[in-house]
Amino acid sequence: MPVLLISTYDLGHQPFGLASPAAWLRRAGFEVTCVDLSRDKLAADAVADAGLAAFYLPMHTATRLAIPVIARLRALNPALTIAAYGLYAPLNQALLREHGVSIVLGPESESDLVAAAIASLAPGTVASAFARTEHQGELRRDLAVAASGRGDGRLARLQFIQPDRSGLPALDRYASLQMPDGTRKVVGATDATRGCKHRCRHCPIVPVYDGQFRVVPVDVVLADVRAQVAQGAAHITFGDPDFFNGPAHARKLVEALHAEFASLTYDAIIKVEHLLQHRELLPLLARTGCLFVTSAVESVDDEVLAKLEKGHTRADFIAAAALCRDAGLTLVPTFVAFTPWTTIDGYVDLLDQVEELDLVHNVAPVQWGIRLLVTAQSRLLELPDVRELIGPFDRASLTFPWRHRDPRVDALQAGVMNLIGVQTNRPRHETMDRIRRLLASAHPSIPAPKHPSTLPRPRTDIPYMNEPWYC
């Protein structure tokens, strides 16, 4: 029975979330077709032939894009069993089931997908599924793992295997890394860990993992990197929610990676508090080819950071920026610039702080307009002031919409996003100047910036992915 794995969007990367379950399903003897709708169209005959179609939903945008495709699959093949898996599947379980999804799985779902594929077989064919594979022992173990984690909320502990990327679009069709000298690098992506041991209030990982994380063995990660290097990858993005959740694991991995691929570069995501706690590892990252570290700073207002339970302060961010600079490591901060607690003065303070730290070139323009998302099952719903502001759950946006008590803040956010949307390729200092002029035009007490230089300037002087969205 053919199995169809579908990704709608995965940050402009070749989807790890298709490659990993594809390896498990093929090991179990199933024919697997992987379709990345961000790059290819879905063929009607692939839908007609499949017995099981599974949608990979790792993020908000991917889930929104999947809903109309699910309806299309149901129309093309009414007998098709449709599954959804990944971080955002359990968060939106009720809505997915209303649209015809009968199997809803979270992350760590590879063994569950094998079990679902076997359950979708016609009666009397299960034995032949075992006979088709040389890995009968692994298949039985996969089914046991899937059964053991069912119904009690526990996440499976998988024995990870190398992802199978065959059948996916070539890496050079995905987002590339733009270097300051104008050259570009082909980018691969993999996971060294999954989940997160922290419980930041606004993070969508928390309702699913609830402080749990899983380590992918170094040899499995290296095998996946090796396969992508063979496809032309010159840079690897580690998609872990936090690369330093397991600092000893991270050290072993980057040392082994650099020993085998001396010219390969990479980037990773690391919390501010981990940059401080494991500062001794920062020079190692720089020496082993880490071009930049992304860190979810979110705010420079300590009250907002406390609301979000980020685990760091404004002073910590300033200290982390200095540590990265001293280690020769580029820090790329991200922000949730607009929250129910943002003020006009607070927004100006954010701009001022980033300029003072000389990080304007390090901030992607979209970060200046990001608005806090309140998703299903979010820990933000624990806060009375959030519950007072939100409206009913919006099935189109998959969020609880909210309005700021100060309408000027909402107007500013809309203006910033409109400004950014038409100038994604402008130099980042110029973007900052324009945002400040927008502020000054709406709020006369805020001074406008001096006229920017008319000399040609690069968009930014640090490497960046040419994929502007991330959630």
PDB file of C-alpha atoms in Angstrom, residues 11 13 174-187 235 237 265-267 291-294 330 332 360-365 423-428 457-469:
ATOM      1  CA  LEU A  11      10.954  27.281   6.838  1.00  0.00           C
ATOM      2  CA  HIS A  13      14.151  23.758   4.192  1.00  0.00           C
ATOM      3  CA  TYR A 174      15.256  25.471  -1.190  1.00  0.00           C
ATOM      4  CA  ALA A 175      16.239  28.626   0.684  1.00  0.00           C
ATOM      5  CA  SER A 176      19.944  29.331   0.530  1.00  0.00           C
ATOM      6  CA  LEU A 177      22.365  31.160   2.787  1.00  0.00           C
ATOM      7  CA  GLN A 178      23.286  34.586   1.472  1.00  0.00           C
ATOM      8  CA  MET A 179      26.866  35.470   2.382  1.00  0.00           C
ATOM      9  CA  PRO A 180      28.108  39.060   2.841  1.00  0.00           C
ATOM     10  CA  ASP A 181      30.356  38.767  -0.227  1.00  0.00           C
ATOM     11  CA  GLY A 182      27.335  38.077  -2.435  1.00  0.00           C
ATOM     12  CA  THR A 183      27.852  34.316  -2.774  1.00  0.00           C
ATOM     13  CA  ARG A 184      25.283  31.775  -1.691  1.00  0.00           C
ATOM     14  CA  LYS A 185      25.523  28.439   0.064  1.00  0.00           C
ATOM     15  CA  VAL A 186      23.245  25.441  -0.449  1.00  0.00           C
ATOM     16  CA  VAL A 187      21.648  24.681   2.913  1.00  0.00           C
ATOM     17  CA  HIS A 235      25.825  24.789   5.368  1.00  0.00           C
ATOM     18  CA  THR A 237      20.799  24.507   9.955  1.00  0.00           C
ATOM     19  CA  THR A 265      29.346  25.800   8.258  1.00  0.00           C
ATOM     20  CA  TYR A 266      26.229  25.673  10.405  1.00  0.00           C
ATOM     21  CA  ASP A 267      23.810  27.677  12.531  1.00  0.00           C
ATOM     22  CA  LEU A 291      28.215  31.255  11.347  1.00  0.00           C
ATOM     23  CA  PHE A 292      25.484  32.539  13.633  1.00  0.00           C
ATOM     24  CA  VAL A 293      23.351  31.674  16.636  1.00  0.00           C
ATOM     25  CA  THR A 294      19.671  32.590  16.668  1.00  0.00           C
ATOM     26  CA  THR A 330      27.356  36.294  15.391  1.00  0.00           C
ATOM     27  CA  VAL A 332      20.881  36.871  15.606  1.00  0.00           C
ATOM     28  CA  VAL A 360      20.643  46.314  13.665  1.00  0.00           C
ATOM     29  CA  HIS A 361      22.231  44.338  10.821  1.00  0.00           C
ATOM     30  CA  ASN A 362      21.622  41.129  12.760  1.00  0.00           C
ATOM     31  CA  VAL A 363      17.833  41.508  12.988  1.00  0.00           C
ATOM     32  CA  ALA A 364      15.648  40.315  10.116  1.00  0.00           C
ATOM     33  CA  PRO A 365      13.129  43.060   9.184  1.00  0.00           C
ATOM     34  CA  GLN A 423      10.922  46.523   1.373  1.00  0.00           C
ATOM     35  CA  THR A 424      12.277  43.099   2.293  1.00  0.00           C
ATOM     36  CA  ASN A 425      15.463  43.694   0.293  1.00  0.00           C
ATOM     37  CA  ARG A 426      16.299  47.142   1.679  1.00  0.00           C
ATOM     38  CA  PRO A 427      19.433  47.565   3.822  1.00  0.00           C
ATOM     39  CA  ARG A 428      18.532  46.832   7.427  1.00  0.00           C
ATOM     40  CA  ARG A 457      25.055  49.734   1.420  1.00  0.00           C
ATOM     41  CA  PRO A 458      24.518  45.972   1.575  1.00  0.00           C
ATOM     42  CA  ARG A 459      21.278  44.612   2.954  1.00  0.00           C
ATOM     43  CA  THR A 460      23.261  43.330   5.916  1.00  0.00           C
ATOM     44  CA  ASP A 461      26.866  42.483   6.652  1.00  0.00           C
ATOM     45  CA  ILE A 462      26.121  39.104   8.236  1.00  0.00           C
ATOM     46  CA  PRO A 463      25.013  35.830   6.603  1.00  0.00           C
ATOM     47  CA  TYR A 464      21.253  35.358   6.395  1.00  0.00           C
ATOM     48  CA  MET A 465      18.750  32.864   5.058  1.00  0.00           C
ATOM     49  CA  ASN A 466      16.790  34.201   2.101  1.00  0.00           C
ATOM     50  CA  GLU A 467      13.547  32.916   3.673  1.00  0.00           C
ATOM     51  CA  PRO A 468      11.770  35.785   5.442  1.00  0.00           C
ATOM     52  CA  TRP A 469       9.196  33.895   7.533  1.00  0.00           C
TER      53      TRP A 469
END
